[in-house]
Coordinates of C-alpha atoms in Angstrom, one line a residue:
Chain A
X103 CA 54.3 -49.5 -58.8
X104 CA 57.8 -51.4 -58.1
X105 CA 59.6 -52.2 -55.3
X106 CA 62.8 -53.6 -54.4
X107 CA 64.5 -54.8 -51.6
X108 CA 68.5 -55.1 -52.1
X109 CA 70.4 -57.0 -49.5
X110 CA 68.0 -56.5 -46.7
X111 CA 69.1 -57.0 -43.1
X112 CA 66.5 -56.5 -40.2
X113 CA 65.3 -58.1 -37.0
X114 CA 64.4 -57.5 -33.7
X115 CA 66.6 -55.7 -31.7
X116 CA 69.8 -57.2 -32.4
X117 CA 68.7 -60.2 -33.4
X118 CA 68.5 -60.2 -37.6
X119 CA 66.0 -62.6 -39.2
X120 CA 66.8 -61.6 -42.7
X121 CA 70.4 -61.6 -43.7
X122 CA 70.9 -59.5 -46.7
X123 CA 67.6 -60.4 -49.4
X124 CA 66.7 -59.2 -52.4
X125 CA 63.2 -59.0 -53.6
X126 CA 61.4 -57.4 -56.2
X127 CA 57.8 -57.2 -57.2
X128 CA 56.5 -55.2 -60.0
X129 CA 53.1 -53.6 -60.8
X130 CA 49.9 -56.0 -60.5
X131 CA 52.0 -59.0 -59.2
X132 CA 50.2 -61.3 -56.2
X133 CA 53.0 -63.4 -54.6
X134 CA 53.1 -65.2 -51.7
X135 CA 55.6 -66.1 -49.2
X136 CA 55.7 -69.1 -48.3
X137 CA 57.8 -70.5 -44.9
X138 CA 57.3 -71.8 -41.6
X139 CA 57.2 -70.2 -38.6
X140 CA 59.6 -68.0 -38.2
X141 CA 61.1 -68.2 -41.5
X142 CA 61.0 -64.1 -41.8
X143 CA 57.3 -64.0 -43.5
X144 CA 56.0 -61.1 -40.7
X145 CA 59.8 -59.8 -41.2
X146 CA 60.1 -58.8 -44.4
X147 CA 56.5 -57.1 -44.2
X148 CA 57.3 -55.1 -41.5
X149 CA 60.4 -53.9 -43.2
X150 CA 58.4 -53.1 -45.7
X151 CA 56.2 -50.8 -44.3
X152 CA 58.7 -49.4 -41.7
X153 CA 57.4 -51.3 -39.0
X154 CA 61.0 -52.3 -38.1
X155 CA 64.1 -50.4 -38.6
X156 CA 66.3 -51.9 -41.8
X157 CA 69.7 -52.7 -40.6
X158 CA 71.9 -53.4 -44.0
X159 CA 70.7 -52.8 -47.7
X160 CA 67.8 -50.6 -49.6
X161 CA 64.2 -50.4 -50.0
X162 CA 63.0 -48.3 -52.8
X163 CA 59.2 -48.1 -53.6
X164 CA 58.5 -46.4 -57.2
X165 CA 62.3 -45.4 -57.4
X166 CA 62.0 -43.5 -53.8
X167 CA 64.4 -44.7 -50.7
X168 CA 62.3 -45.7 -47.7
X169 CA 64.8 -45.4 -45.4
X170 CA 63.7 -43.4 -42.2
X171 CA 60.0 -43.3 -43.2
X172 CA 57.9 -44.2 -40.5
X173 CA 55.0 -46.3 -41.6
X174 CA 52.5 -43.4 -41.7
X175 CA 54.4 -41.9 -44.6
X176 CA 54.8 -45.0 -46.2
X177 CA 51.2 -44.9 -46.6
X178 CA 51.1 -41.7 -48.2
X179 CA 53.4 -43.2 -51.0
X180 CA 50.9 -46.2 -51.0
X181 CA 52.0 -49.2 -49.1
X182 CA 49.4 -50.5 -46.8
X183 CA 49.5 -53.5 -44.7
X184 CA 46.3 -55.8 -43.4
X185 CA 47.8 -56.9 -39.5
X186 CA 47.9 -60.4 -38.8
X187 CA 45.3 -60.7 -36.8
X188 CA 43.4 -58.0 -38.2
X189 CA 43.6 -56.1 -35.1
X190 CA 40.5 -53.9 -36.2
X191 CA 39.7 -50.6 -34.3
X192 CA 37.0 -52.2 -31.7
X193 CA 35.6 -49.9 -30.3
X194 CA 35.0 -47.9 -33.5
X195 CA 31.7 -48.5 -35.7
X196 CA 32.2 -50.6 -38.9
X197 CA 31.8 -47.6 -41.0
X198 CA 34.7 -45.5 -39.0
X199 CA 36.7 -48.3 -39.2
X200 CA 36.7 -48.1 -43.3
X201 CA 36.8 -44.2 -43.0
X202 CA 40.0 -44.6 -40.9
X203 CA 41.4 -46.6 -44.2
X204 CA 40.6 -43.4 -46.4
X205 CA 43.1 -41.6 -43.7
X206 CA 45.3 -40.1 -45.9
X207 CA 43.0 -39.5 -49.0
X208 CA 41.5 -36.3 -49.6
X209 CA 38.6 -36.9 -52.4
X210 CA 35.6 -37.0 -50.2
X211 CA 33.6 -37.6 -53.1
X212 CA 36.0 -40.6 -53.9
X213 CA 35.9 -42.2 -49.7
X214 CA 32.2 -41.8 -50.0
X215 CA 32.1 -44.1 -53.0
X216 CA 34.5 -46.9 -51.6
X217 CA 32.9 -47.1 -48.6
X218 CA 29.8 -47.8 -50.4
X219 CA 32.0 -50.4 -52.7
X220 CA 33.0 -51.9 -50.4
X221 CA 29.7 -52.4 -48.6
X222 CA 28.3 -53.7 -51.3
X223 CA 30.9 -56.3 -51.6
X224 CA 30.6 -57.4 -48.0
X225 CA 26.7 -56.5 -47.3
X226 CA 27.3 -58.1 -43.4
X227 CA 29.9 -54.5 -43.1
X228 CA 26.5 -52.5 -44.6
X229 CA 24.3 -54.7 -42.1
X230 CA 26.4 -53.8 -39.3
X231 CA 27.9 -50.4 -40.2
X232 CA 26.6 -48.9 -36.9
X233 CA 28.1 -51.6 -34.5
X234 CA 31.3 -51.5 -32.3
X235 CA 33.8 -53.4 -34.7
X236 CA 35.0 -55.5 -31.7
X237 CA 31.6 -57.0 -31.6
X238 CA 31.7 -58.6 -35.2
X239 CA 33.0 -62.4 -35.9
X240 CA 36.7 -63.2 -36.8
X241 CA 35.8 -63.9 -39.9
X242 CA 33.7 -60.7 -40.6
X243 CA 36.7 -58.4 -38.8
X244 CA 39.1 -59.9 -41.5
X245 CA 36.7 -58.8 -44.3
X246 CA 36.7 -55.2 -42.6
X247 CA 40.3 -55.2 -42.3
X248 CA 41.4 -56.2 -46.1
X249 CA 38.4 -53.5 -47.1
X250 CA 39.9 -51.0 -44.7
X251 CA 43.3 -51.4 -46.0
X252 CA 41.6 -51.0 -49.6
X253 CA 40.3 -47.7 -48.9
X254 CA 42.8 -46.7 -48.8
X255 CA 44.0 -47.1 -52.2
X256 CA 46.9 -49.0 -52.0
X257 CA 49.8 -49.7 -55.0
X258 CA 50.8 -52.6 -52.7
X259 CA 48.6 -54.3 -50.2
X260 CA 50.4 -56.4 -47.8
X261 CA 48.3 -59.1 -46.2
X262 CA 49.5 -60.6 -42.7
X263 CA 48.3 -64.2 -42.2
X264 CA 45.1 -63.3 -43.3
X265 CA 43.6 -66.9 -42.6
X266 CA 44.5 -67.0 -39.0
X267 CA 41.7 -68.1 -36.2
X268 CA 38.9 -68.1 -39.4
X269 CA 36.8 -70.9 -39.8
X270 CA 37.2 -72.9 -43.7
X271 CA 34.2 -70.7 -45.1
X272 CA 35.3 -67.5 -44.1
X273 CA 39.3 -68.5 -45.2
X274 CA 37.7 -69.0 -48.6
X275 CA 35.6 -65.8 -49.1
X276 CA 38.8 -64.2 -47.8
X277 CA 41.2 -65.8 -50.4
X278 CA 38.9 -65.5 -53.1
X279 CA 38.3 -61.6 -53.1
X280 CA 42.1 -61.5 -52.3
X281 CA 42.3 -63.3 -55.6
X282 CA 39.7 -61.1 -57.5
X283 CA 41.5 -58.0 -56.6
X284 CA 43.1 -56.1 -59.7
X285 CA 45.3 -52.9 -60.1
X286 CA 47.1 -53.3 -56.8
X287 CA 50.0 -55.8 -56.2
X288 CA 49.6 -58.0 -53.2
X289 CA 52.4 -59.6 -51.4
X290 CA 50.5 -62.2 -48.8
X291 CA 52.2 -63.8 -46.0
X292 CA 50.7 -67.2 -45.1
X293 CA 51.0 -70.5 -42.8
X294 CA 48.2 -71.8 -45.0
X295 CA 50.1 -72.8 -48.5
X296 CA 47.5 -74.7 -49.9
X297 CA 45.1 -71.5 -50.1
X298 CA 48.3 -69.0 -50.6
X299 CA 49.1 -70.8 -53.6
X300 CA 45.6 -70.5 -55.5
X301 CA 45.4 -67.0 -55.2
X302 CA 48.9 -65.5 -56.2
X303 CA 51.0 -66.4 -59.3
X304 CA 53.9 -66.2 -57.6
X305 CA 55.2 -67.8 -54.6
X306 CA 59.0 -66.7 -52.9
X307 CA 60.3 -69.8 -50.2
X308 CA 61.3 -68.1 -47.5
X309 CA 64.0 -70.3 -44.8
X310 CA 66.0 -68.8 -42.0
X311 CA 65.5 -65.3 -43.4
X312 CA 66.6 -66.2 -46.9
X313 CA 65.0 -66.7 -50.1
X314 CA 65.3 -70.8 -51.1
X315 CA 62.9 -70.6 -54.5
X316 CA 61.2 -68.2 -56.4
X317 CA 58.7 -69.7 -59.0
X318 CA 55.3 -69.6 -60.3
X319 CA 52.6 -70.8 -57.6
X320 CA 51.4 -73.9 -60.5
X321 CA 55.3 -74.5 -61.3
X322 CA 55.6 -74.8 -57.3
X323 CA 52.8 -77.0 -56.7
X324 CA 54.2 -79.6 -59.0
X325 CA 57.2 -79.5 -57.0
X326 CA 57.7 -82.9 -55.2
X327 CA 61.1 -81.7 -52.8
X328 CA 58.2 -78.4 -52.0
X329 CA 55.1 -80.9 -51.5
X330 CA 56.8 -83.4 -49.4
X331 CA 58.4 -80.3 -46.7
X332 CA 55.2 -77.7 -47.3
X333 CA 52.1 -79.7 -48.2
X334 CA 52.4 -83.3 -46.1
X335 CA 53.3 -85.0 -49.8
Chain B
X120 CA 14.6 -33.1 1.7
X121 CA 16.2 -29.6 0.3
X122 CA 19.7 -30.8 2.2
X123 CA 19.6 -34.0 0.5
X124 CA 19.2 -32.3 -2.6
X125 CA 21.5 -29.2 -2.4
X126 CA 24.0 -32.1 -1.5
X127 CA 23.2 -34.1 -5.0
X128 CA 23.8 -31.0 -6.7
X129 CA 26.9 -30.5 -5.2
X130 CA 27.8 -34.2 -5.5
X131 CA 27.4 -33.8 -9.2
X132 CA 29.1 -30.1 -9.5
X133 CA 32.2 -31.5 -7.9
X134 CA 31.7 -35.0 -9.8
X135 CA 31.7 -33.0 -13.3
X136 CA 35.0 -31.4 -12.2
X137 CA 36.2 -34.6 -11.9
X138 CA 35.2 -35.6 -14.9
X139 CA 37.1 -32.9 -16.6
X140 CA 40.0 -34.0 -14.7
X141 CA 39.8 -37.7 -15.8
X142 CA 39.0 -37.5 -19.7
X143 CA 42.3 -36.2 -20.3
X144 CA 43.8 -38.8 -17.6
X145 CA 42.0 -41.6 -19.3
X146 CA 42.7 -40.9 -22.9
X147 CA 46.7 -40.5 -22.3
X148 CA 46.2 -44.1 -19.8
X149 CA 44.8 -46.0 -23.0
X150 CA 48.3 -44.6 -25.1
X151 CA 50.4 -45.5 -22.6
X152 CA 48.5 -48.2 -21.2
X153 CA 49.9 -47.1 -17.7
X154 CA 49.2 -44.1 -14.8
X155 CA 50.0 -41.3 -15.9
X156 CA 51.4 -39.5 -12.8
X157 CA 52.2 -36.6 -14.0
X158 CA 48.7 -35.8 -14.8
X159 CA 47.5 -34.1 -11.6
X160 CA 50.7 -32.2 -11.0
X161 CA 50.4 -30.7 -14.9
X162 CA 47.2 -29.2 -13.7
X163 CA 48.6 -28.3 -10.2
X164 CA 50.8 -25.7 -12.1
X165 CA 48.0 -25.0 -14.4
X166 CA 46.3 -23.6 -11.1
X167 CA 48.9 -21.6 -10.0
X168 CA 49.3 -20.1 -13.1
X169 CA 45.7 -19.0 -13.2
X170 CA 46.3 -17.6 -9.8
X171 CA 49.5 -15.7 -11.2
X172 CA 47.7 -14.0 -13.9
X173 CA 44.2 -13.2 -11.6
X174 CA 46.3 -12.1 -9.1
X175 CA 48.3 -9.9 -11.8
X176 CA 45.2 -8.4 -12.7
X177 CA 44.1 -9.9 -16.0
X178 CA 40.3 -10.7 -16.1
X179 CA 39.2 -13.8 -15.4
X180 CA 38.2 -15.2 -18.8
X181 CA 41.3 -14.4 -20.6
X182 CA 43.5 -15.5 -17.4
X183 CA 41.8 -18.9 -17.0
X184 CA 41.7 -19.9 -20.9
X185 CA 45.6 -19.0 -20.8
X186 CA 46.2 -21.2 -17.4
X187 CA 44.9 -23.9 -20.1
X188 CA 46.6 -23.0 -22.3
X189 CA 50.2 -23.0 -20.4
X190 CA 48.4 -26.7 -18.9
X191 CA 48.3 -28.0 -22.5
X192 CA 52.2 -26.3 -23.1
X193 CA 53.4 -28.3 -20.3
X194 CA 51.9 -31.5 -20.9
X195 CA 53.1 -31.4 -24.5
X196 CA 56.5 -30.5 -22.7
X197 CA 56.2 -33.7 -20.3
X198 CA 54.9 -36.0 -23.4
X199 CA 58.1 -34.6 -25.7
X200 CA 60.9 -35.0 -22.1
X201 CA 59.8 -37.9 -20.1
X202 CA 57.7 -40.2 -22.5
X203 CA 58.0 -40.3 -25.8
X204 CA 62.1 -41.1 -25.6
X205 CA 60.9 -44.4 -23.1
X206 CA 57.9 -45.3 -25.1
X207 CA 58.7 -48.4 -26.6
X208 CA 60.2 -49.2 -23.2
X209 CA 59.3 -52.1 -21.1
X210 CA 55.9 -50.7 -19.2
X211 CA 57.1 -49.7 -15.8
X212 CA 59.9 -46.9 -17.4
X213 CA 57.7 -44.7 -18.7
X214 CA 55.9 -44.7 -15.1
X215 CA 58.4 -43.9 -12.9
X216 CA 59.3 -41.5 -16.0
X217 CA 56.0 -40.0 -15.5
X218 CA 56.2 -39.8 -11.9
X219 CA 60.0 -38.4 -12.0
X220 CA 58.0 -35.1 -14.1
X221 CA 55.5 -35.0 -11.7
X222 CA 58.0 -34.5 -8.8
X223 CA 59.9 -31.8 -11.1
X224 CA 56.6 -30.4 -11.5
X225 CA 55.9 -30.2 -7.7
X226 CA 59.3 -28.9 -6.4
X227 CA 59.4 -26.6 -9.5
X228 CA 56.0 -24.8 -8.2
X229 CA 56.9 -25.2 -4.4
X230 CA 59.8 -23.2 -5.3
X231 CA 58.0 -20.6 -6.8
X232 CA 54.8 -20.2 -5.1
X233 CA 56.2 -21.8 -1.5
X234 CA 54.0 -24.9 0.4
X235 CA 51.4 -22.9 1.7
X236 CA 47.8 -23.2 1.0
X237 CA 46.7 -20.4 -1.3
X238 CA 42.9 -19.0 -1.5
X239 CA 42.0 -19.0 -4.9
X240 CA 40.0 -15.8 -5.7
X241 CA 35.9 -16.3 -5.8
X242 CA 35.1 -15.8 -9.1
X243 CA 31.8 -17.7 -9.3
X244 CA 28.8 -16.0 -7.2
X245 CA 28.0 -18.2 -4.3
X246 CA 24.0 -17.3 -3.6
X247 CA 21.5 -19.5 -3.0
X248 CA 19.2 -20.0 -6.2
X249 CA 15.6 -21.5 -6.0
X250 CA 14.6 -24.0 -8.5
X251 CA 11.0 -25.4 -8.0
X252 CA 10.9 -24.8 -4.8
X253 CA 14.5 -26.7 -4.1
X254 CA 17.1 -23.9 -2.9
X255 CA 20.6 -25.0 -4.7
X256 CA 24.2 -23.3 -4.6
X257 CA 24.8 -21.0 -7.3
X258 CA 28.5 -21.9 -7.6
X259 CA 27.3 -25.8 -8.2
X260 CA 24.8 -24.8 -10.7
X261 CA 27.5 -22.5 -12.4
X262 CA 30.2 -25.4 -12.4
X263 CA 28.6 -27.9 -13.4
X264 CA 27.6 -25.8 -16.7
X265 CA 30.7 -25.2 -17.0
X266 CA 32.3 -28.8 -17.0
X267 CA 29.7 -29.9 -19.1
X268 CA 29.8 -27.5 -22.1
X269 CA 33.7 -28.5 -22.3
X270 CA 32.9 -31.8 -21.8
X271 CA 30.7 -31.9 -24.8
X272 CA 33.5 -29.5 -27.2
X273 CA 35.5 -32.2 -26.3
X274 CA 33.1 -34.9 -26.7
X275 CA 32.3 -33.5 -30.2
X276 CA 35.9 -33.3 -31.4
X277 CA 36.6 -36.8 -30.3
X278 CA 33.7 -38.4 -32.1
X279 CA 32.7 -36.1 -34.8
X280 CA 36.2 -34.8 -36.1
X281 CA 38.7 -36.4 -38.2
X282 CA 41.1 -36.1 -35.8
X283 CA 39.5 -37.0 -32.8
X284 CA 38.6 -40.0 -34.8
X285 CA 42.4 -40.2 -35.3
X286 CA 42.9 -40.1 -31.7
X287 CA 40.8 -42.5 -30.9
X288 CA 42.6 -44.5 -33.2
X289 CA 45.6 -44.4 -31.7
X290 CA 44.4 -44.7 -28.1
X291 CA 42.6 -47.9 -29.2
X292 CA 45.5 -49.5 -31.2
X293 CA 48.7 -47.1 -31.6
X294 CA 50.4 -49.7 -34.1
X295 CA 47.7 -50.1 -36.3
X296 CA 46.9 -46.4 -36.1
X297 CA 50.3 -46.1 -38.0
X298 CA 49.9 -48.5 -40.5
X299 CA 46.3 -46.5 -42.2
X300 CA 48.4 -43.2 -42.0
X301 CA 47.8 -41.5 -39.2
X302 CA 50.4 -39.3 -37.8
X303 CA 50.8 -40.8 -34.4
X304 CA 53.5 -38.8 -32.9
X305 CA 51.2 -35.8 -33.8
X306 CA 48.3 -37.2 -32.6
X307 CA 49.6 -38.1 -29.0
X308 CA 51.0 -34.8 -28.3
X309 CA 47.5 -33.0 -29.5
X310 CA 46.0 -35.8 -27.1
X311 CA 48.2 -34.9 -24.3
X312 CA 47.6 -30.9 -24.9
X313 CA 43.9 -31.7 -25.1
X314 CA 44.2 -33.1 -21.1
X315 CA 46.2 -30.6 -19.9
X316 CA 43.8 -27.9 -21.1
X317 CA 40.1 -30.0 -20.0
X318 CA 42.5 -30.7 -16.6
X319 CA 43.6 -27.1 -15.7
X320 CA 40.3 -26.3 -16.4
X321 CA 39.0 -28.7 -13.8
X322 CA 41.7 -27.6 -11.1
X323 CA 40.6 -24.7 -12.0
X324 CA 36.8 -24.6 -11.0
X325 CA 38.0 -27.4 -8.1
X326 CA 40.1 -24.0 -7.0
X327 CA 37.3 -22.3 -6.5
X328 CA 34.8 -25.1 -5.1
X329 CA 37.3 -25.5 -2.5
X330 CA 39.1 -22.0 -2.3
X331 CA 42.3 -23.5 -2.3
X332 CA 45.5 -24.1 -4.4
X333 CA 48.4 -26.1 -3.1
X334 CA 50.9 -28.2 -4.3
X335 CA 50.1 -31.3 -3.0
X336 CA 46.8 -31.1 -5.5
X337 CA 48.6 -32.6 -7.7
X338 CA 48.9 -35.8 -6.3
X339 CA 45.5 -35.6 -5.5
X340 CA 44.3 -34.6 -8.9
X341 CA 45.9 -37.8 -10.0
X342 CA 44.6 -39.9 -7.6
X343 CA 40.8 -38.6 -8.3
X344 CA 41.1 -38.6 -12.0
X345 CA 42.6 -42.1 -11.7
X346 CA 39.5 -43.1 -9.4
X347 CA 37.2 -42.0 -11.9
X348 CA 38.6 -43.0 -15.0
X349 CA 39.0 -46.5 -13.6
X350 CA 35.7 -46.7 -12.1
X351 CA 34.0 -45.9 -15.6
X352 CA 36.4 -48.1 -17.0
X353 CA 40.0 -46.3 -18.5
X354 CA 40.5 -45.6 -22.2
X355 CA 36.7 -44.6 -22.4
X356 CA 35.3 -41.1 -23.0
X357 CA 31.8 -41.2 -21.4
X358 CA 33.6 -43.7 -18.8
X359 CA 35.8 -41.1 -17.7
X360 CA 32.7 -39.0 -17.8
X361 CA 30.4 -40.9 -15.6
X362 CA 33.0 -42.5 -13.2
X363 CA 34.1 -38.9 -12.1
X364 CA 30.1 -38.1 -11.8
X365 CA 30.0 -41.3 -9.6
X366 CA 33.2 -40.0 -7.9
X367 CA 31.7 -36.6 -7.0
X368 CA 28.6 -38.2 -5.5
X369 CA 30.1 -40.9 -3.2
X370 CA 32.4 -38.1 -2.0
X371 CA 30.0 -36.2 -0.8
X372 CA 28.0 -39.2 0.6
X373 CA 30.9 -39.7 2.3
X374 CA 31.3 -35.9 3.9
X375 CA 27.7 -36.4 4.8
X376 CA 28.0 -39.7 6.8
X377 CA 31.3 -40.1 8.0
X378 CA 32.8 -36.3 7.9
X379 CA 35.1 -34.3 5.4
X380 CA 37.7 -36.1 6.7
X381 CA 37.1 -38.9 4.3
X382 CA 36.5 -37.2 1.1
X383 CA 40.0 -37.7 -0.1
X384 CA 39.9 -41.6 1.0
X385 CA 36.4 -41.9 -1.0
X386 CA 39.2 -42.5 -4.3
X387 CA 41.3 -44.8 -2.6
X388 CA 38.7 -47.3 -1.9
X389 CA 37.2 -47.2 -5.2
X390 CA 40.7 -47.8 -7.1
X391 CA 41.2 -51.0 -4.6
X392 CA 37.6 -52.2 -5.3
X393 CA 37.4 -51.6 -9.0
X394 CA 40.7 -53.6 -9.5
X395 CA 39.3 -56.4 -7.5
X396 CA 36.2 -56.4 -8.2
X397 CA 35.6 -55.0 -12.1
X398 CA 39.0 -54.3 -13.5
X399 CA 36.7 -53.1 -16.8
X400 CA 34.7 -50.2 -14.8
X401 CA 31.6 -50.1 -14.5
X402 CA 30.6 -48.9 -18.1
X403 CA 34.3 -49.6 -19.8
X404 CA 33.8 -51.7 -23.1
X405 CA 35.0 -55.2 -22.9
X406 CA 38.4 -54.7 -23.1
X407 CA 40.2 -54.9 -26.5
X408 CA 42.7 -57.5 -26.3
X409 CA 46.4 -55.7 -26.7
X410 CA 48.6 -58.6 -28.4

């Protein structure tokens, strides 16, 4: 898996957010991007997965142009993005709600075995496979959001503000399986740097739609000029 | 006691019609999030088309499954023309869109089959059947067989198939229904073919319930499926179910204490009191928050 972004510009409407960025990420990498609101996190996701038309510049997933895929087929070539705010099917059971992930696989054999992976790994989705996903907790639609977007079988996972509305406990099971996860790279947008940083070896500073730093997350946590405008000193 | 229950039985006949007409109704309201008034007209020229082809001389069967099948052609050709281009528009376009094709739709079948009333041919026997000592309308009996076999083909492909799962998908969430894969675009139009079909249907059998096909049934298709999808609370399948059920029988509590002169307001009322009084319906599911 690779992608790269070259001299992206994109917004909303016609108002751009990010004025020609680069960014590349290779196979297995976890980075984060860090930034306050409105810094062009949500932005650059969404022009990743075709969520927003790309104004200026190139995106090119495993060598292909994205330009003029809609997100569905950017699924197909792998890309998959948890919402911010999770935004979980809720009227849907648990169990179609992870079926839903496996959309656009076709080994039955291989869905079957995810789902029960992935219930094994959060036994509250087993406990409550049969049950109207709009009636489980924040914290427990996040976990069926991330595992949703898993059975899919992403390259790259994209994960929207994953820690938003959760309670501390449910931030760190979240963050920690985002952390254990292997053989798919993970770009994760997040307001909360503290737990951003100690899941991801990379972090990318993202100001007014443009890239400021791009270090390792330890390298950047050392960083006094980052700790005093990120981290309250 | 036999009147009171010949009229339950015909309460529920004409309330599974409803029904018919409302599950499409309701499952295009939760993509657009808005009333779809083009819905009745659709199935207005669905009617007539079944009338066209009886009246031409093709057998029933055939004649009324290709009615729903020109219904699901047109709605596809309503979806493609006057909403997906204002889809992503602010919420009151694709409205006035949708009632802009449901005037089209209305002088394009004045023009061709005038403003008169039509009969509608009697297909369905009308004889009185005993049932445990209870004498009950044949015609009910026979509709209401009807309505509910394709309410449960459709109920089965919404729940049990992976694309009804789809669909439900996308009526729940359209943005997020994109971002696992699913072919939205796709999807709405099957969604939109799969009214237009269940809805001719339903004019179909309301056709014959009330011997009559006019033009002005389409507004009033509209107005009942929007009662009934409303009052079981919109977006939902066995909502749309049991609030055009609901519909049937108030109706005809209505014809039987006040006169047939207020079937038609029998909707009216219950759009006004559901939006006051339970904006959810009565068995909608609390309603998903749209951010």
């Amino acid at each position: 898996m690779s992608l790269s972004l070259t001299s992206i510009t994109a917004g909303y409407g016609d108002r751009m957010i990010l004025d020609r960025l680069d960014l590349d990420i290779a196979a297995g990498q976890r980075i984060s991007l860090i930034g306050h609101n409105g810094a062009g996190k949500s932005t650059i996701l969404k022009a990743i997965t075709g969520q927003i038309p790309v104004k200026g510049g190139e995106i090119r997933f495993d060598g292909a142009p994205m330009k003029g895929l809609a997100p569905e087929a950017r699924v197909r070539h792998g890309i998959v993005q948890v919402p911010a705010g999770r935004h979980v099917f809720p009227q849907l059971s648990v169990e179609k709600n992870l079926r839903v992930g496996a959309f656009t696989r076709r080994d039955r054999a291989g869905v079957e075995q995810d789902l029960d992976r992935y219930m094994e790994k959060f036994p509250v989705l087993r406990a409550k496979a049969k049950r109207p996903a709009g009636t489980l907790s924040g914290g427990e639609q996040q976990l069926l959001a991330v595992a949703r977007a898993l059975m899919a079988r992403p390259k790259l996972l994209l994960v929207d503000e994953p820690s938003l509305g959760l309670s501390p406990v449910m931030v760190d099971e979240v963050f920690s399986y985002l952390g254990s996860l292997s053989g798919v790279s993970v770009v994760l947008a997040e307001q909360n740097v503290r737990m951003a940083l100690k899941v991801t070896e990379e972090a990318v500073v993202l100001s007014q739609g443009a890239i400021l730093q791009r270090m390792s997350a330890a390298q950047l946590m050392q960083d006094a000029g980052f700790r005093r405008s990120y981290l309250g000193g | 006691m036999d009147y009171y229950l010949e009229q339950l039985s015909n309460g529920i006949a004409v309330g599974s019609i409803y029904a018919l007409i409302a599950l499409g109704y309701s499952l295009v309201y939760s993509i657009l999030n808005l009333i779809n008034f083009a819905h009745g007209y659709v199935i207005m020229v669905g009617a007539f088309v079944a009338l066209a082809l009886l009246q031409a001389g093709i057998p029933a069967v055939p004649a009324i499954f290709l009615a729903c099948c020109a219904g699901a052609l047109i709605a596809m050709g309503v979806e493609r023309i006057a909403y997906r281009p204002v889809r992503h528009s602010n919420r009151i376009v694709p409205m006035i869109s949708a009632l802009g094709a449901g005037l089209v739709l209305a002088a394009g079948a004045q023009l061709i089959w005038g403003p008169e009333v039509h009969a509608f041919p009697q297909l369905i026997p009308r004889v009185p059947v005993e049932i445990g000592g209870v004498t009950l309308s044949s015609q009910s009996l026979i509709i209401l067989a009807i309505s509910l076999v394709l309410v449960a083909a459709a109920s089965w492909f919404l729940h049990r198939t992976r694309f009804g799962i789809a669909a439900q998908c996308v009526c729940q969430d359209l943005a997020t229904a994109q971002l696992m894969g699913i072919p939205v675009n796709l999807i709405i139009v099957a969604v939109y073919a799969i009214g237009g079909f269940l809805g001719v249907a339903g004019a179909v059998l309301f056709a014959m319930y009330f011997n009559a096909v006019f033009i002005q049934m389409g507004l009033l298709a509209t107005t009942k499926a929007w009662a009934a999808a409303m009052l079981g609370g919109i977006g939902s399948f066995s909502g749309a179910f049991w609030g055009g059920i609901l519909l049937g029988l108030a109706e005809t509590a209505a014809v039987m204490t006040a006169g047939s002169a207020y079937r038609d307001g029998v909707s009216l009322a219950i759009i006004v009191l559901v939006l006051l009084l339970k904006p959810n319906g009565l068995f909608g599911a609390p309603s998903a928050e749209r951010s």
